[in-house]
Structures are given as structure tokens and as C-alpha cells.
Short mmCIF file of C-alpha atoms in Angstrom, two decimals:
data_model
loop_
_atom_site.label_atom_id
_atom_site.label_comp_id
_atom_site.label_asym_id
_atom_site.label_seq_id
_atom_site.Cartn_x
_atom_site.Cartn_y
_atom_site.Cartn_z
CA UNK U 43 7.85 -7.86 -16.74
CA UNK U 44 9.44 -6.06 -13.81
CA UNK U 45 7.32 -5.31 -10.79
CA UNK U 46 8.16 -3.14 -7.80
CA UNK U 47 6.61 -4.33 -4.54
CA UNK U 48 6.28 -1.53 -1.99
CA UNK U 49 6.24 -2.47 1.69
CA UNK U 50 7.10 -6.09 0.70
CA UNK U 51 7.22 -7.38 4.27
CA UNK U 52 3.68 -6.23 5.05
CA UNK U 53 0.61 -8.49 4.68
CA UNK U 54 -0.88 -6.24 1.96
CA UNK U 55 2.00 -4.86 -0.18
CA UNK U 56 1.44 -2.56 -3.15
CA UNK U 57 2.63 -3.95 -6.50
CA UNK U 58 3.42 -1.68 -9.45
CA UNK U 59 3.98 -3.25 -12.86
CA UNK U 60 6.58 -1.39 -14.90
CA UNK U 61 5.25 -1.34 -18.43
CA UNK U 62 6.33 2.20 -19.31
CA UNK U 63 9.70 3.70 -20.22
CA UNK U 64 10.19 6.06 -17.26
CA UNK U 65 8.46 6.12 -13.89
CA UNK U 66 9.17 9.21 -11.78
CA UNK U 67 8.89 8.68 -8.01
CA UNK U 68 8.63 11.29 -5.28
CA UNK U 69 6.49 13.21 -2.82
CA UNK U 70 5.29 15.82 -5.33
CA UNK U 71 1.95 15.54 -7.08
CA UNK U 72 3.60 15.73 -10.52
CA UNK U 73 5.23 12.28 -10.13
CA UNK U 74 3.94 9.09 -11.69
CA UNK U 75 4.17 7.42 -8.29
CA UNK U 76 3.59 9.56 -5.20
CA UNK U 77 5.17 8.48 -1.91
CA UNK U 78 3.49 10.15 1.06
CA UNK U 79 6.51 10.24 3.34
CA UNK U 80 8.08 13.50 4.54
CA UNK U 81 11.65 12.18 4.13
CA UNK U 82 11.09 11.46 0.42
CA UNK U 83 12.12 14.33 -1.87
CA UNK U 84 9.60 16.04 -4.13
CA UNK U 85 11.32 14.44 -7.14
CA UNK U 86 13.24 11.55 -5.58
CA UNK U 87 14.12 8.99 -8.26
CA UNK U 88 13.28 7.50 -11.64
CA UNK U 89 12.90 3.91 -12.73
CA UNK U 90 13.81 3.52 -16.40
CA UNK U 91 13.06 0.50 -18.60
CA UNK U 92 16.11 -0.09 -20.79
CA UNK U 93 16.07 -1.05 -24.46
CA UNK U 94 17.48 -4.48 -23.59
CA UNK U 95 14.56 -5.08 -21.19
CA UNK U 96 16.55 -4.25 -18.07
CA UNK U 97 15.66 -1.76 -15.38
CA UNK U 98 17.70 1.18 -14.04
CA UNK U 99 17.08 3.36 -10.97
CA UNK U 100 18.38 6.93 -10.99
CA UNK U 101 18.49 9.11 -7.89
CA UNK U 102 17.38 12.68 -8.68
CA UNK U 103 19.70 14.35 -6.15
CA UNK U 104 17.33 13.45 -3.34
CA UNK U 105 18.07 14.71 0.16
CA UNK U 106 17.87 11.34 1.93
CA UNK U 107 19.06 9.09 -0.86
CA UNK U 108 18.10 6.09 -2.92
CA UNK U 109 19.53 2.74 -1.85
CA UNK U 110 19.95 -0.62 -3.59
CA UNK U 111 20.60 -3.55 -1.25
CA UNK U 112 21.67 -1.10 1.47
CA UNK U 113 24.13 0.89 -0.67
CA UNK U 114 23.40 4.53 -1.51
CA UNK U 115 23.48 4.96 -5.29
CA UNK U 116 23.29 7.68 -7.93
CA UNK U 117 22.25 5.17 -10.56
CA UNK U 118 22.20 1.39 -10.77
CA UNK U 119 20.94 -1.39 -13.02
CA UNK U 120 18.48 -3.52 -11.06
CA UNK U 121 17.80 -7.23 -11.06
CA UNK U 122 15.06 -9.37 -9.56
CA UNK U 123 15.47 -9.64 -5.81
CA UNK U 124 17.11 -6.25 -5.34
CA UNK U 125 15.85 -4.29 -2.33
CA UNK U 126 15.22 -0.60 -2.96
CA UNK U 127 14.76 2.19 -0.47
CA UNK U 128 13.60 5.66 -1.37
CA UNK U 129 14.65 7.34 1.87
CA UNK U 130 12.76 5.08 4.33
CA UNK U 131 10.17 3.65 1.90
CA UNK U 132 11.07 0.04 1.11
CA UNK U 133 10.50 -1.77 -2.16
CA UNK U 134 11.49 -5.09 -3.73
CA UNK U 135 12.24 -5.63 -7.43
CA UNK U 136 10.61 -8.76 -8.86
CA UNK U 137 10.39 -10.17 -12.36
CA UNK U 138 7.35 -12.03 -13.64
CA UNK U 139 7.58 -13.92 -16.90
CA UNK U 140 4.46 -13.28 -18.95
CA UNK U 141 2.65 -16.24 -20.40
CA UNK U 142 2.33 -16.21 -24.18
CA UNK U 143 -1.43 -15.69 -23.76
CA UNK U 144 -0.81 -12.60 -21.61
CA UNK U 145 1.16 -10.97 -24.42
CA UNK U 146 -2.01 -10.83 -26.53
CA UNK U 147 -4.30 -9.40 -23.86
CA UNK U 148 -4.96 -5.71 -24.39
CA UNK U 149 -3.49 -3.47 -21.73
CA UNK U 150 -6.62 -1.79 -20.44
CA UNK U 151 -4.85 0.36 -17.96
CA UNK U 152 -1.50 2.09 -18.26
CA UNK U 153 0.48 3.51 -15.39
CA UNK U 154 -0.36 7.02 -16.57
CA UNK U 155 -4.05 6.18 -16.16
CA UNK U 156 -3.55 4.54 -12.80
CA UNK U 157 -1.42 6.86 -10.69
CA UNK U 158 -1.05 5.39 -7.21
CA UNK U 159 -0.15 6.87 -3.87
CA UNK U 160 1.87 4.95 -1.33
CA UNK U 161 2.71 5.69 2.27
CA UNK U 162 5.57 4.24 4.27
CA UNK U 163 4.39 1.85 6.92
CA UNK U 164 6.02 1.77 10.35
#
């Protein structure tokens, strides 16, 4: 399972597990993940789970850009260890292999039920 770790260099980072097909990220309240940072566009980017299990990031014509490992992108396939930036908000892509027992546990909370808000930290 892919996870996105926001503010990964801070003592208390925020971890989002990507269990859904599309996760829309931006400053606007209509996004799945709201980033409270003025330099982030209202609809900044999307993270898309691919049929083969991979993960793609797509910039939604944001003003200040989406970056993968320091390079501004329009779209890119991500891998574990990639560093993302949505304008100035930093994130790290990680991959956690689920144990066989975890596959049978019911998912009590989906991302749609657990919308989170994240702020950039200085």
C-alpha cells in the first residue's frame, strides 16, 4: 500500500494511506486532502492509483507547480522514496507491504470518511 507522508522531516508527520482510486489535493474545501497553504492552488494535483498497483501524480495546472524529486512535472509515475512538493508543501512517497492478516481486516475508515487538513510547516 502506498502512503504519502506530509512534512516527513518533522517529528510528527501526517501519513495518508492511499486506498482509493483518485485523491484530489488542493487548498479548496472540495478536495479530498486540503492543504492550508496560500501558495497551493485551489485544485492543485491528483494522486491516482493505477490498475497495475502503481501510483501517478498529475498536476492540475497549478500556479506554483508540483515537483517530484525537485523536477517540476505535469504528470509522473511515482515510486517509494520519491519526494513530492505541492508548491512548498513537502511529502514523501512510501510503500508498506501489507501482512496477509491485514488483507482480511475490514477497512473501517475510508479516505472519503476521513478527510484531513494539512498545513505547511516552516
